Short mmCIF file of C-alpha atoms in Angstrom, two decimals:
data_model
loop_
_atom_site.label_atom_id
_atom_site.label_comp_id
_atom_site.label_asym_id
_atom_site.label_seq_id
_atom_site.Cartn_x
_atom_site.Cartn_y
_atom_site.Cartn_z
CA ASN A 1 24.55 18.84 26.53
CA TYR A 2 24.44 22.30 28.05
CA GLY A 3 23.26 25.16 25.86
CA SER A 4 21.66 28.59 25.96
CA VAL A 5 19.00 30.32 23.91
CA SER A 6 18.68 34.08 23.66
CA ALA A 7 16.96 36.61 21.45
CA ALA A 8 20.36 37.66 20.14
CA GLY A 9 21.36 34.33 18.68
CA PRO A 10 20.89 30.58 18.33
CA GLN A 11 21.53 27.89 20.87
CA ALA A 12 25.17 27.63 22.00
CA ASP A 13 26.88 24.37 22.82
CA PHE A 14 28.93 24.61 26.00
CA GLY A 15 29.76 20.91 26.28
CA CYS A 16 28.54 17.66 27.77
CA MET A 17 27.70 16.72 31.35
CA GLN A 18 29.16 13.23 30.92
CA HIS A 19 32.75 12.38 31.79
CA ASP A 20 35.11 11.59 28.92
CA PHE A 21 36.19 8.59 30.98
CA THR A 22 36.47 7.31 34.54
CA MET A 23 39.28 5.16 35.86
CA GLY A 24 40.26 3.55 39.14
CA PHE A 25 43.61 2.49 40.59
CA SER A 26 44.38 0.37 43.61
CA THR A 27 47.57 -0.88 45.20
CA GLN A 28 48.81 -2.75 48.26
CA VAL A 29 52.26 -2.86 49.82
CA ASN A 30 53.27 -5.33 52.55
CA TYR A 31 56.31 -5.26 54.82
CA LYS A 32 56.93 -7.33 57.96
CA GLY A 33 53.30 -7.49 58.95
CA PHE A 34 52.50 -3.89 58.01
CA TYR A 35 50.39 -3.20 54.94
CA LEU A 36 49.33 -0.11 53.07
CA THR A 37 46.41 -0.18 50.65
CA ALA A 38 45.10 2.71 48.56
CA ALA A 39 42.29 3.21 46.06
CA PHE A 40 42.28 6.20 43.69
CA ASP A 41 39.65 7.53 41.27
CA TRP A 42 40.31 9.58 38.16
CA ARG A 43 37.36 11.18 36.37
CA LYS A 44 38.15 13.24 33.29
CA GLY A 45 36.02 15.82 31.51
CA GLY A 46 32.38 16.84 31.61
CA LEU A 47 30.67 19.98 32.89
CA PHE A 48 28.38 20.61 35.83
CA PHE A 49 26.44 23.64 37.01
CA SER A 50 27.44 24.90 40.46
CA LYS A 51 25.02 27.04 42.42
CA THR A 52 27.68 27.13 45.15
CA ALA A 53 30.05 28.90 42.74
CA ASP A 54 27.29 31.31 41.78
CA THR A 55 26.57 32.12 45.43
CA TYR A 56 30.23 32.53 46.38
CA ASP A 57 30.79 34.96 43.51
CA TRP A 58 27.63 36.86 44.35
CA ASN A 59 28.49 37.39 48.03
CA GLY A 60 32.21 37.99 47.43
CA ASN A 61 33.49 34.83 49.14
CA SER A 62 35.14 33.30 46.08
CA LEU A 63 38.82 33.70 45.24
CA TRP A 64 37.95 35.00 41.78
CA SER A 65 35.75 37.82 43.13
CA ALA A 66 38.84 39.23 44.88
CA TYR A 67 40.52 39.74 41.48
CA ASN A 68 42.76 42.85 41.45
CA LYS A 69 42.00 43.33 45.17
CA ARG A 70 38.49 44.39 44.14
CA GLN A 71 39.84 47.56 42.56
CA PRO A 72 38.74 48.81 39.09
CA TRP A 73 40.14 46.77 36.21
CA VAL A 74 39.72 46.42 32.48
CA GLN A 75 37.75 43.33 31.59
CA PRO A 76 39.94 41.14 29.34
CA ASN A 77 38.92 40.38 25.75
CA THR A 78 36.45 43.25 25.47
CA VAL A 79 36.10 46.00 22.88
CA LEU A 80 34.53 49.42 22.50
CA GLU A 81 32.48 50.65 19.57
CA ALA A 82 34.05 53.58 17.75
CA LYS A 83 33.99 55.39 14.40
CA ASP A 84 36.80 55.57 11.88
CA ALA A 85 37.66 58.66 9.83
CA ALA A 86 34.98 57.78 7.29
CA GLY A 87 32.32 57.42 9.93
CA ASN A 88 32.19 53.64 9.78
CA THR A 89 31.62 51.64 12.96
CA ILE A 90 34.74 49.87 14.18
CA TYR A 91 35.71 48.08 17.35
CA VAL A 92 38.82 48.92 19.34
CA PRO A 93 40.36 47.27 22.42
CA ASN A 94 38.64 48.32 25.61
CA ASN A 95 40.80 50.55 27.80
CA HIS A 96 38.13 51.74 30.25
CA PRO A 97 38.34 50.08 33.68
CA MET A 98 35.17 49.04 35.43
CA GLY A 99 33.88 51.26 38.18
CA LYS A 100 33.40 49.74 41.61
CA ALA A 101 29.65 49.47 41.07
CA ASP A 102 30.29 47.67 37.79
CA ILE A 103 32.55 45.16 39.54
CA GLY A 104 29.64 44.14 41.75
CA ARG A 105 27.36 43.81 38.75
CA TYR A 106 30.00 41.78 36.92
CA TRP A 107 30.00 39.13 39.63
CA ASN A 108 26.31 39.01 40.44
CA TYR A 109 24.28 40.18 37.44
CA GLY A 110 22.70 37.11 35.89
CA ARG A 111 25.23 34.81 37.53
CA ASP A 112 22.50 32.41 38.62
CA ASN A 113 21.55 31.96 34.97
CA ILE A 114 23.10 29.10 33.05
CA ASN A 115 22.83 31.07 29.80
CA ASP A 116 26.30 32.63 30.03
CA GLY A 117 27.98 29.42 31.17
CA ALA A 118 29.74 31.35 33.94
CA HIS A 119 29.23 28.63 36.50
CA LEU A 120 29.54 25.58 34.33
CA LEU A 121 32.63 23.99 35.85
CA ASP A 122 34.91 21.21 34.71
CA LYS A 123 33.90 18.13 36.71
CA SER A 124 37.29 16.43 36.33
CA SER A 125 38.77 15.16 39.58
CA PHE A 126 41.43 12.90 41.01
CA ARG A 127 40.98 11.61 44.54
CA ALA A 128 42.35 9.16 47.05
CA ARG A 129 39.11 7.36 47.73
CA GLU A 130 40.47 5.23 50.58
CA ILE A 131 43.84 4.69 52.24
CA THR A 132 44.44 2.04 54.87
CA LEU A 133 47.52 1.54 57.03
CA GLY A 134 47.40 -1.68 59.01
CA TYR A 135 49.34 -4.26 60.95
CA ARG A 136 48.71 -8.00 61.13
CA VAL A 137 49.82 -9.50 64.44
CA PRO A 138 52.28 -12.37 63.87
CA LYS A 139 50.83 -15.83 64.40
CA SER A 140 53.60 -16.58 66.88
CA ILE A 141 52.13 -14.00 69.25
CA ILE A 142 48.54 -15.24 69.01
CA SER A 143 49.34 -18.95 68.75
CA LYS A 144 48.03 -19.59 72.27
CA THR A 145 44.84 -17.62 71.76
CA PRO A 146 41.61 -18.70 70.03
CA PHE A 147 42.31 -16.24 67.21
CA ASN A 148 43.57 -17.18 63.76
CA SER A 149 44.39 -13.60 62.84
CA VAL A 150 44.28 -10.14 64.36
CA ASP A 151 44.53 -6.97 62.26
CA PHE A 152 44.71 -3.36 63.43
CA SER A 153 44.30 -0.59 60.87
CA ILE A 154 43.67 3.12 60.40
CA VAL A 155 41.37 3.95 57.49
CA GLY A 156 41.02 7.33 55.76
CA ASN A 157 38.25 8.07 53.25
CA ASN A 158 38.26 10.90 50.72
CA PHE A 159 41.79 11.60 51.88
CA PHE A 160 42.83 13.84 48.97
CA LEU A 161 40.94 15.60 46.18
CA TRP A 162 42.31 17.46 43.15
CA THR A 163 40.06 19.59 40.94
CA PRO A 164 40.89 21.93 38.02
CA GLU A 165 42.12 25.44 38.81
CA LYS A 166 38.77 27.10 38.10
CA ASN A 167 36.90 24.84 40.50
CA THR A 168 37.83 26.20 43.91
CA TYR A 169 34.24 25.80 45.10
CA ILE A 170 33.04 22.25 45.61
CA ASP A 171 33.60 18.53 45.08
CA PRO A 172 32.15 17.70 41.61
CA ASP A 173 30.78 14.43 43.02
CA VAL A 174 28.31 16.39 45.16
CA ALA A 175 24.92 16.18 43.46
CA THR A 176 21.59 17.63 44.56
CA SER A 177 19.47 16.67 41.54
CA GLY A 178 18.69 13.09 42.47
CA THR A 179 20.53 9.85 41.85
CA GLY A 180 19.63 9.16 38.22
CA LEU A 181 20.77 10.82 35.01
CA SER A 182 19.72 14.21 36.37
CA SER A 183 22.38 13.92 39.09
CA ASN A 184 24.95 14.73 36.39
CA TYR A 185 23.42 18.18 35.94
CA GLY A 186 25.11 19.71 38.94
CA GLU A 187 24.53 20.96 42.45
CA PHE A 188 22.44 23.65 44.08
CA MET A 189 24.30 24.76 47.21
CA GLY A 190 25.13 21.22 48.25
CA TYR A 191 27.04 20.28 51.37
CA PRO A 192 30.83 19.95 51.02
CA SER A 193 32.17 16.43 50.89
CA THR A 194 34.01 15.33 54.02
CA ARG A 195 37.23 13.56 54.87
CA SER A 196 36.87 10.83 57.48
CA TRP A 197 39.20 8.75 59.61
CA GLY A 198 38.50 5.51 61.38
CA PHE A 199 40.07 2.66 63.30
CA SER A 200 39.48 -0.97 62.46
CA LEU A 201 40.05 -4.18 64.43
CA LYS A 202 39.53 -7.44 62.54
CA VAL A 203 39.67 -10.76 64.33
CA THR A 204 39.11 -14.23 62.86
CA ILE A 205 38.58 -17.36 64.89
#
């Protein structure tokens, strides 16, 4: 579980790095020698730390850092300390917009620190792991050849990826902390995942 410890308070529970569940789907459709196969993955829940998100916010390359066209804005869900008529301390809704210097500090001050949970992202995802479109040559055409079957196909890997709205940064499957349990922790400026295409020729004799 992710948490933070500070002088101001006890440890906070942000959530768990493990998925709630993982699930796979596969299908195949055939029609007059053509076939379409597809494999999909659905992974729900869990959190991961993204150094990529931290870096993109810090250097202003993220979508979120362009909020309000980078003009002064009032930070939502904040309050100001004030005094009531009796001199008691009260808190009122904040109506003071950030200055431009404060906007920069908002995005980069302490953003590489896991303590505020700012870059703990939902690692849910849904992806088309592999899609294949192929054609099996009719036996009548290859009957006078030494081949029992001939298949041509186009194969696409990592064809489509969906992530939650807040994760506009990186594929949650990218891990830079090893291959064991620690790989669930997150990524530190990992390479983006890639989509690939290929051609396949299968012949049996």
